[in-house]
Tab-separated table of C-alpha atoms in Angstrom:
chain	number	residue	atom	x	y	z
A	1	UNK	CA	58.858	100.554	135.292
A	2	UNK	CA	58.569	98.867	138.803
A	3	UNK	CA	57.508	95.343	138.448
A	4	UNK	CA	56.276	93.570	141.959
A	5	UNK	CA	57.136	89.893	141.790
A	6	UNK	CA	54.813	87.958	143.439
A	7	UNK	CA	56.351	84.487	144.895
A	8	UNK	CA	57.072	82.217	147.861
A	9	UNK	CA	58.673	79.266	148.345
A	10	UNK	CA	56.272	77.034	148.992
A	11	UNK	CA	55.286	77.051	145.228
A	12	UNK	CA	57.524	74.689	145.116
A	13	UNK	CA	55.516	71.986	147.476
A	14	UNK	CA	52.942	71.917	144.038
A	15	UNK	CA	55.236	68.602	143.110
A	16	UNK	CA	53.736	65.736	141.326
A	17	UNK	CA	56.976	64.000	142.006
A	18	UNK	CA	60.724	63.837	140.789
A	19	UNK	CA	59.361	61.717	137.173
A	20	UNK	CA	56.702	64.327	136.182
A	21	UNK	CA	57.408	66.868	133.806
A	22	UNK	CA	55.767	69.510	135.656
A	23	UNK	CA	58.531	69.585	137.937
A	24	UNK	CA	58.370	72.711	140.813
A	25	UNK	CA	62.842	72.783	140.349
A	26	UNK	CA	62.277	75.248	137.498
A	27	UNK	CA	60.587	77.783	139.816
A	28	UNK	CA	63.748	77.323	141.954
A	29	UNK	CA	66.191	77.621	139.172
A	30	UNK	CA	64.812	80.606	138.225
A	31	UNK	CA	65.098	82.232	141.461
A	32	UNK	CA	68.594	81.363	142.160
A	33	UNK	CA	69.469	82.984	138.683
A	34	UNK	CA	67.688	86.403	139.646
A	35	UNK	CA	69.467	85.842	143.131
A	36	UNK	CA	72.910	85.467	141.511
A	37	UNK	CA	72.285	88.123	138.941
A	38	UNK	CA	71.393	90.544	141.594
A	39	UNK	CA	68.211	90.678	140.244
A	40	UNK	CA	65.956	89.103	143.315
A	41	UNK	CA	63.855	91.927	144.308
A	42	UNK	CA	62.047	91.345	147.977
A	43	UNK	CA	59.583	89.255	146.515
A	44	UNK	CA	55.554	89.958	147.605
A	45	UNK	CA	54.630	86.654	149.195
A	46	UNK	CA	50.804	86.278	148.532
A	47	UNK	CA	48.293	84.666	151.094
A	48	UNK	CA	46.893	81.477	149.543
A	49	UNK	CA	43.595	81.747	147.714
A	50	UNK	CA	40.411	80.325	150.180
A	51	UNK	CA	37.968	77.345	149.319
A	52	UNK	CA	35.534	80.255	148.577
A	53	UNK	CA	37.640	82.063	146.274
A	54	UNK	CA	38.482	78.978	144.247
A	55	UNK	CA	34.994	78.558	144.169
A	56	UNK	CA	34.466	81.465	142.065
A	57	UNK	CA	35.025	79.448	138.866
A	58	UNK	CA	34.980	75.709	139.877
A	59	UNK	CA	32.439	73.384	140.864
A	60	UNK	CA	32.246	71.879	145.063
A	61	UNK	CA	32.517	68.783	143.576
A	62	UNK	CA	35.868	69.224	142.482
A	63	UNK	CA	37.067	71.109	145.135
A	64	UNK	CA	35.747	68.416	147.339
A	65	UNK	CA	37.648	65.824	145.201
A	66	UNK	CA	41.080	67.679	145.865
A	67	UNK	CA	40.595	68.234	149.379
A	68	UNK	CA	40.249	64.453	149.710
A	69	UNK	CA	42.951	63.604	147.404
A	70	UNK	CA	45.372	66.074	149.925
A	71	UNK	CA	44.469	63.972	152.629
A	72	UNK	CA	46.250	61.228	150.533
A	73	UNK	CA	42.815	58.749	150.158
A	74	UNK	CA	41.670	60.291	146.577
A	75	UNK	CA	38.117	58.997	146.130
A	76	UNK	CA	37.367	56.154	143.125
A	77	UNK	CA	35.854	58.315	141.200
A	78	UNK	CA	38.614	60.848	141.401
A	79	UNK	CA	39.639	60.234	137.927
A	80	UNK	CA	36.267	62.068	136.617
A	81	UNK	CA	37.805	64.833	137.280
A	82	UNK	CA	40.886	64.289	136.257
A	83	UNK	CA	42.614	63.301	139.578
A	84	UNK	CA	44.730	60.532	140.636
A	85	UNK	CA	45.780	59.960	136.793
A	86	UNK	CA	49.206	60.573	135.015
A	87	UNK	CA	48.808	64.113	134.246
A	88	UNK	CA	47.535	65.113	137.207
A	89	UNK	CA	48.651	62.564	140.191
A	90	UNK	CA	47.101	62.902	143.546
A	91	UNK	CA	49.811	63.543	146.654
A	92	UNK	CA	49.600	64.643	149.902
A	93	UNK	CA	48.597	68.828	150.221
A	94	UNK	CA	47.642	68.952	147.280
A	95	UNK	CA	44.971	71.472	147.808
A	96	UNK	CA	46.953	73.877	149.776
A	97	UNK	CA	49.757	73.744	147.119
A	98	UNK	CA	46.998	74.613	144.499
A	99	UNK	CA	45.535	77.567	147.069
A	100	UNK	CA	48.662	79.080	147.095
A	101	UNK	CA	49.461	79.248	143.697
A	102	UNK	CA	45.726	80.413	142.979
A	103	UNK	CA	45.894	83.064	145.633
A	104	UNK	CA	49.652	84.784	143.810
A	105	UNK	CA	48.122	85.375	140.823
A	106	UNK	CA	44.563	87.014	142.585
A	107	UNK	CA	47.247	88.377	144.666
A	108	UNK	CA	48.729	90.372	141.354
A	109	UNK	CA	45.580	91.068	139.955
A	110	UNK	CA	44.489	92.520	143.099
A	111	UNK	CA	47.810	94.368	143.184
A	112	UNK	CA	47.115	96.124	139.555
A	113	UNK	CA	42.853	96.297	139.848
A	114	UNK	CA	43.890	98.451	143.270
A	115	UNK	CA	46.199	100.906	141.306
A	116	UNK	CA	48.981	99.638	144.246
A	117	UNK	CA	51.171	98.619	141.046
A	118	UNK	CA	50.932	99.031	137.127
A	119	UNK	CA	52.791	95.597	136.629
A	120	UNK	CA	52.764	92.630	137.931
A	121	UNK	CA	54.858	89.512	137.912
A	122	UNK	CA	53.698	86.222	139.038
A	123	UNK	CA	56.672	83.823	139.494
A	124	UNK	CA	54.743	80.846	139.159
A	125	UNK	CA	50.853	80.057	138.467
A	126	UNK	CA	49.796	80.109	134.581
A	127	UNK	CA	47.564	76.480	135.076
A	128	UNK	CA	45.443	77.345	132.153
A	129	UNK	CA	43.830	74.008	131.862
A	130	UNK	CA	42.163	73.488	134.887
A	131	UNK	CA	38.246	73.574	134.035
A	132	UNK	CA	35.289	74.481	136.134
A	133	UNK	CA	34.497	70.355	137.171
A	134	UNK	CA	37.929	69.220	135.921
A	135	UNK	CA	41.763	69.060	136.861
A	136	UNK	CA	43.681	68.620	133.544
A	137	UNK	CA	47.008	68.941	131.983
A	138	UNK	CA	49.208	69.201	135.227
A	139	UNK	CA	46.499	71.969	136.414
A	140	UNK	CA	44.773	71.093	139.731
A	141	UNK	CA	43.077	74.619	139.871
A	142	UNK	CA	42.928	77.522	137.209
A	143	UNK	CA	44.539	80.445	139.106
A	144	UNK	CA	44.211	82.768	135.893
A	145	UNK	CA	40.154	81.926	135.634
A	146	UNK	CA	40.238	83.413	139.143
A	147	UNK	CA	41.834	86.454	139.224
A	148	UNK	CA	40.223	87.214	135.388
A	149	UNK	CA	37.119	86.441	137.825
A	150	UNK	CA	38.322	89.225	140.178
A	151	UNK	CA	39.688	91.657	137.741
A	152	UNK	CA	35.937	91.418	136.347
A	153	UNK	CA	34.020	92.068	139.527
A	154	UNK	CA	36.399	95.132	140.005
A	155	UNK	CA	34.783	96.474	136.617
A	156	UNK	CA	37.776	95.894	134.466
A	157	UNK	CA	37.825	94.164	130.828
A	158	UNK	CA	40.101	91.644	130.685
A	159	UNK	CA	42.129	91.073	127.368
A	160	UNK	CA	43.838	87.241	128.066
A	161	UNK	CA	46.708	86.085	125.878
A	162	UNK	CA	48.288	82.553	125.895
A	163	UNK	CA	51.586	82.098	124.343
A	164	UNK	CA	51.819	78.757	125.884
A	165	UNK	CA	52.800	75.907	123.422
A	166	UNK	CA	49.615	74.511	124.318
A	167	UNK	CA	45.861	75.385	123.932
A	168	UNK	CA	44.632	77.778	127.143
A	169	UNK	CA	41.599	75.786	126.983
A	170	UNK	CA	40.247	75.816	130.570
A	171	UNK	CA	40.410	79.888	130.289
A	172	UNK	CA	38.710	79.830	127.185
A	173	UNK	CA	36.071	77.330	128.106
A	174	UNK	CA	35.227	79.538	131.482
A	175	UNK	CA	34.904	82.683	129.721
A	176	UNK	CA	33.049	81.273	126.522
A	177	UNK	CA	29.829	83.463	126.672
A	178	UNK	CA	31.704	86.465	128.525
A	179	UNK	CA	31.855	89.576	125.967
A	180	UNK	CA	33.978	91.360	128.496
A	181	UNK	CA	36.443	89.009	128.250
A	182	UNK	CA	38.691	88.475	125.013
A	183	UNK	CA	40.538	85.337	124.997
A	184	UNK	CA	43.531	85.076	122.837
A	185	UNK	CA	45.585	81.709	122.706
A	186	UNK	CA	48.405	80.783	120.029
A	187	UNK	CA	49.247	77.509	120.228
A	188	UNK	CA	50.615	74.047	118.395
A	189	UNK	CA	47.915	72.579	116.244
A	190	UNK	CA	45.460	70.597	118.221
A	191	UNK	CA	45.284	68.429	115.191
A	192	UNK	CA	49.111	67.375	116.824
A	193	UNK	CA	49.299	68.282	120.910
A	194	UNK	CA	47.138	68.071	123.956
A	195	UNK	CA	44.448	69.508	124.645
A	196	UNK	CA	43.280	68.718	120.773
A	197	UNK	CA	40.945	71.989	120.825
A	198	UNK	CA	41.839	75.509	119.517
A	199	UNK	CA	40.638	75.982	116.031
A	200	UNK	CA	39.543	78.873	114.673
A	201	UNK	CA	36.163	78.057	114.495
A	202	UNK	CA	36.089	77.984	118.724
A	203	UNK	CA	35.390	82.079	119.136
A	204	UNK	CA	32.880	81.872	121.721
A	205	UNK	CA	28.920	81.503	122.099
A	206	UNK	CA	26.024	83.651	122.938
A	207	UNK	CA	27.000	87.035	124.391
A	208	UNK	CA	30.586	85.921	124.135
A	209	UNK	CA	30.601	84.926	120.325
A	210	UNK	CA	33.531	86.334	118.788
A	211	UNK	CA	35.585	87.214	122.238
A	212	UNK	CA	37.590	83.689	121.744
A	213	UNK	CA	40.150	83.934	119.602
A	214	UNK	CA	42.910	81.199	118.457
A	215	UNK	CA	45.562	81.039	115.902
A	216	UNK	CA	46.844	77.093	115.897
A	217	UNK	CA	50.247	77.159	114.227
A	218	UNK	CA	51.822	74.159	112.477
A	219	UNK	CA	54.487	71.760	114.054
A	220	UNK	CA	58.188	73.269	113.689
A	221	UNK	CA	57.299	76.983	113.741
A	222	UNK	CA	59.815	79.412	113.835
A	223	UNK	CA	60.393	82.663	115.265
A	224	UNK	CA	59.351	84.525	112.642
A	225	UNK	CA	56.348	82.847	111.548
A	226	UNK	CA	55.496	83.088	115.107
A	227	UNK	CA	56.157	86.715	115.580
A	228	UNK	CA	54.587	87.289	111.998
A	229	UNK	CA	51.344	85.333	112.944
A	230	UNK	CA	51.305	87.529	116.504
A	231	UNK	CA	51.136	90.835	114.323
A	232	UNK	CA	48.603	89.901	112.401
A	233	UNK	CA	46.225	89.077	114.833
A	234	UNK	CA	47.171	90.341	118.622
A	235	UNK	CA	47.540	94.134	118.099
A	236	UNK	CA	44.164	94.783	115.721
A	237	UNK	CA	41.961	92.057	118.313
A	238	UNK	CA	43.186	94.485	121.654
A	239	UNK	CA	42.682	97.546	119.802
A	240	UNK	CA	39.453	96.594	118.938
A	241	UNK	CA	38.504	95.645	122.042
A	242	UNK	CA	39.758	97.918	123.977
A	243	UNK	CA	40.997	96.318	127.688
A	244	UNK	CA	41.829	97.718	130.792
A	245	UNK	CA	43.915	95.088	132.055
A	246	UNK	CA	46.087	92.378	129.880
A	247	UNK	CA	46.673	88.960	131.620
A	248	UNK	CA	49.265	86.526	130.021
A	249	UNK	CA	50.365	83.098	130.740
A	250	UNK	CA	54.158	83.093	129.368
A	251	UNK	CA	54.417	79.777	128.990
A	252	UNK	CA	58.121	78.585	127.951
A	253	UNK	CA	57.146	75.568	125.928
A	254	UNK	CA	57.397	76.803	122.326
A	255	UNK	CA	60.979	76.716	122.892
A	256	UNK	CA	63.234	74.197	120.278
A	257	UNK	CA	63.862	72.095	123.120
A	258	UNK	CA	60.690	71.384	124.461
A	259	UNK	CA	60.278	67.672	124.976
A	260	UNK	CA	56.289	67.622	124.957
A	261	UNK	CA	56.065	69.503	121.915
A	262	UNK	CA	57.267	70.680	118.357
A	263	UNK	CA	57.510	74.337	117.812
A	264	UNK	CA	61.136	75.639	117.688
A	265	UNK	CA	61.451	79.372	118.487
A	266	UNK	CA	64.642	80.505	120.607
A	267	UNK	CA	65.334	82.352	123.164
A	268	UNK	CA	65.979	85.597	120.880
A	269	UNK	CA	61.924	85.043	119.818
A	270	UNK	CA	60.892	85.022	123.300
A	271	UNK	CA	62.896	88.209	123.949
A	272	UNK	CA	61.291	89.895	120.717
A	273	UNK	CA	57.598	88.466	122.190
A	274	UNK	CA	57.961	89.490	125.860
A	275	UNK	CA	59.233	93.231	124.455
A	276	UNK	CA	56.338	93.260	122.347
A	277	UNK	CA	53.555	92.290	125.145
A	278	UNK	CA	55.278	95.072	126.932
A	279	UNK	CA	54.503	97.355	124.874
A	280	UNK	CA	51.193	96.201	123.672
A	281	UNK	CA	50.000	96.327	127.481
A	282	UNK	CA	51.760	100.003	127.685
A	283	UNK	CA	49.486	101.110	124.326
A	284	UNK	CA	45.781	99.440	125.535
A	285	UNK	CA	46.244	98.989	128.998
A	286	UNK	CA	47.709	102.076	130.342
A	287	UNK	CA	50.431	99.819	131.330
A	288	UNK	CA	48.112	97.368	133.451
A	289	UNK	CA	49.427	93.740	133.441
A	290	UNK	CA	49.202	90.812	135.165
A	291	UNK	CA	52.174	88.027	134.185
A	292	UNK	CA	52.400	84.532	134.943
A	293	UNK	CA	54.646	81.556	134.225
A	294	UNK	CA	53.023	77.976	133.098
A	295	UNK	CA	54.664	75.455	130.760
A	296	UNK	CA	58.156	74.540	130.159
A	297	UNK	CA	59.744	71.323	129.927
A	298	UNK	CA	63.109	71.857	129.259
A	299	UNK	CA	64.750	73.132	132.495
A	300	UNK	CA	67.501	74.416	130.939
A	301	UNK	CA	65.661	76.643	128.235
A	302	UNK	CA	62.784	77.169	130.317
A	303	UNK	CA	65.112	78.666	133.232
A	304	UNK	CA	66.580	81.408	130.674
A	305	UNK	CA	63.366	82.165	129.025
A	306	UNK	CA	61.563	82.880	132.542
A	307	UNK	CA	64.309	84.739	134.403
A	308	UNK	CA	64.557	86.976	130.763
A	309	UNK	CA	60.857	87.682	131.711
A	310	UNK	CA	61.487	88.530	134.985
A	311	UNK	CA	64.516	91.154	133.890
A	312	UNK	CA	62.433	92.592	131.217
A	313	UNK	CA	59.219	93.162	133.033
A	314	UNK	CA	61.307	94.837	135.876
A	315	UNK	CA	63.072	97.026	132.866
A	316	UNK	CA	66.756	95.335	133.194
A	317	UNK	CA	69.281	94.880	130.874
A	318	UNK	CA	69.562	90.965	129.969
A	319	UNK	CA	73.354	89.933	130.647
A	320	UNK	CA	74.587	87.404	128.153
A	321	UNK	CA	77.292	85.732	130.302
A	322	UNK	CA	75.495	83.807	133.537
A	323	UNK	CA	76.995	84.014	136.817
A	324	UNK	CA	79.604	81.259	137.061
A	325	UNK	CA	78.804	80.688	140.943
A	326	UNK	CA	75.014	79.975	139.623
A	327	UNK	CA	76.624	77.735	136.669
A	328	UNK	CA	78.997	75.603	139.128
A	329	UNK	CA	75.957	75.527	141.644
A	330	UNK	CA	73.245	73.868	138.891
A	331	UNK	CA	76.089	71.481	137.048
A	332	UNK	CA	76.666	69.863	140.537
A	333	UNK	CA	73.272	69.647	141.634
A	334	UNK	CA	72.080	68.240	137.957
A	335	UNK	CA	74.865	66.808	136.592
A	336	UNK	CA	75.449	69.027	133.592
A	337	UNK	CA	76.388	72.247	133.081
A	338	UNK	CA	73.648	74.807	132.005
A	339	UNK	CA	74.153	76.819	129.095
A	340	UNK	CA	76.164	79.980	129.960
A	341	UNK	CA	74.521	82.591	128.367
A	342	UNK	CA	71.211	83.765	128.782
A	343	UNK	CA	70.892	83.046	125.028
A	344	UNK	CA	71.084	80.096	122.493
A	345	UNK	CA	74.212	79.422	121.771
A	346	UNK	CA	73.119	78.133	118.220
A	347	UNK	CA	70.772	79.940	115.593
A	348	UNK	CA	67.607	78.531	114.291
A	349	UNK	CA	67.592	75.118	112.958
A	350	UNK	CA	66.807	74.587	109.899
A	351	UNK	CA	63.883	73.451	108.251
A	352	UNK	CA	63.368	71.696	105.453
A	353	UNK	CA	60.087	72.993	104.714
A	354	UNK	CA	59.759	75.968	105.957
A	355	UNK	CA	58.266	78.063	103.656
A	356	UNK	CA	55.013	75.577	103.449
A	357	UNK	CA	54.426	76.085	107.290
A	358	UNK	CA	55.292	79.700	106.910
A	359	UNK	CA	52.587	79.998	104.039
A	360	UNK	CA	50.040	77.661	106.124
A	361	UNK	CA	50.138	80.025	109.244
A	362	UNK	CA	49.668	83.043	107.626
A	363	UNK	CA	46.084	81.121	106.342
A	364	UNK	CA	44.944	80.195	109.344
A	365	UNK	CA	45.735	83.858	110.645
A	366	UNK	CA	44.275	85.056	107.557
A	367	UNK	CA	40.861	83.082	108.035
A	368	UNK	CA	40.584	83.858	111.795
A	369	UNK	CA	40.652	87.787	110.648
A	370	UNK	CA	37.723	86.964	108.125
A	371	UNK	CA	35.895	85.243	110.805
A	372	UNK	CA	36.398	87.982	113.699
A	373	UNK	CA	35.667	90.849	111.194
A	374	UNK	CA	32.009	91.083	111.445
A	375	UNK	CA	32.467	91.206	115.268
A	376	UNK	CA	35.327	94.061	115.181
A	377	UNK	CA	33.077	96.968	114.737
């Protein structure tokens, strides 16, 4: 299936500086390993979103905040709303970096609510915390709230999944009463990892009780507890609710070697995942999909796992063996090589107790079934 990517380079001015995790050199690894591979289709370069658009789901207070903070004086009170602090630090064009990322993910889900494509990639974007008064997490603006925004004015119901390693929080919170709108998010335990929210109990209010739905998994899950616990829950929740359009954030920050967080699938889960969103969307959307990127610390894992996600949502084999000219290229820029195959080069590790966090995920997926049931009619 053709598979638009949507990216430009200037994604890569959203930079909170060389010591933050959030660090815009992934996007460009990425790119450079399509590139090499052959793989680099013309990519759709999106306009940025506008001040109005952005504006769909956050407050002019906060926008006002970041358009000061771009101009490099962020207001005192900038840190109620989560500027000018650690996880979000204030620099210069700020705002337009956020635009721009906003405006490639309305871009794709203006691309699939038009019928121009089926499926979309987004090669960047996936800032799920962002909230309507508050920057959070490394997430200045939530691009995903506003294309779900758009997809919803264009009549569609929107089925979200987060496979992020941490809780899509600032999607869930903005769609909270929406019943067209189904919110999906597995995560880490917020008992353990930012944002602390994500229970099971969180499934929405009013109208939209019910339409959030979370599975929190327990530190050092593995791939098959993961892909065990997405079974259970993913498949029945979107055929009982029936979307027209899927939107994930494929966050790469489950991975083993995540350094901000303690869930250990590999690269051969992710594979197994992305084929099975694939074919979820395919089943319940007609095909219709909107993809973005979002966490990843790890530059070397998260490189692999992305550009795998790019290959596979364009419907191309996955090489094991990478390009050596991309290899040589990375180990003198970074000063160590990247791993050469597209894969882990080790199997799972193992864990002592792994049949206790095994058993404790299937509960919680258990209990959020026996919650959601007398909604799934």
């Amino acid at each position: 299936m053709d598979c638009p990517l949507v990216y430009h380079p200037a994604y890569q001015a959203y930079d909170f500086g060389p010591r933050h995790p959030f660090s815009p050199v992934r996007l460009e690894r990425v790119w450079t390993l399509l590139e090499a591979l052959g793989a680099a289709p013309e990519p759709v370069a999106p306009p940025a979103a506008t001040p109005a658009e952005v504006r769909w789901v956050h407050d002019d207070a906060l926008v006002a905040q970041v358009e000061a903070a771009s101009d490099g004086a962020p207001r005192p009170d900038a840190p109620r709303y989560g500027l000018a602090t650690p996880d979000v630090p204030a620099f210069e064009g700020m705002d337009a970096a956020a635009r721009l990322l906003v405006g490639g993910t309305l871009h794709a889900a203006r691309l699939v609510a038009s019928g121009a494509a089926v499926r979309v990639l987004q090669l960047g974007g996936g800032l799920h915390h962002a909230q309507q008064a508050l920057a959070s997490g490394f997430c200045v603006y939530n691009d995903l709230a506003v294309a779900i925004h758009h997809l919803r004015r264009e009549g569609l119901r929107v089925a979200y999944l987060d496979v992020d390693v941490h809780h899509g929080d600032g999607v869930q919170w903005l769609f909270y009463e929406d019943p067209d709108v189904l919110t999906i998010s597995l995560h880490e335990s917020g008992r353990y990892l930012f944002p602390g929210t994500g229970g099971v109990f969180e499934m929405g209010e009013d109208a939209g009780t019910g339409y959030a739905l979370n599975v929190p998994l327990e530190p050092f899950t593995q791939d098959a507890s993961y892909l065990d616990v997405f079974e259970r829950v993913v498949p029945h929740a979107l055929a009982w609710f029936r979307p027209d359009v899927l939107v994930v954030q494929c966050g790469a920050d489950a991975h083993a070697a995540d350094p901000l967080a303690h869930l250990l699938l590999t690269t051969h889960g992710y594979e197994a995942l992305f084929r099975r969103i694939l074919a979820l969307a395919d089943v319940h959307t007609g095909g219709r999909l909107v993809l973005t990127l979002g966490g990843g610390y790890d530059l070397d894992a998260t490189t692999r796992i992305w550009t795998m996600l790019a290959l596979l949502a364009r419907g191309l084999d996955l090489p094991e063996r990478l390009p050596e000219t991309w290899l040589h290229r990375w180990t003198d820029r970074q000063g160590g090589p990247p791993t050469p195959t597209l894969h882990d080069p080790e199997a799972e590790r193992s864990v002592a107790n792994r049949a206790a966090i095994e058993d404790q995920n299937r509960r919680v997926s258990t209990r959020l079934l026996e919650l959601a049931a007398p909604y799934w009619h």
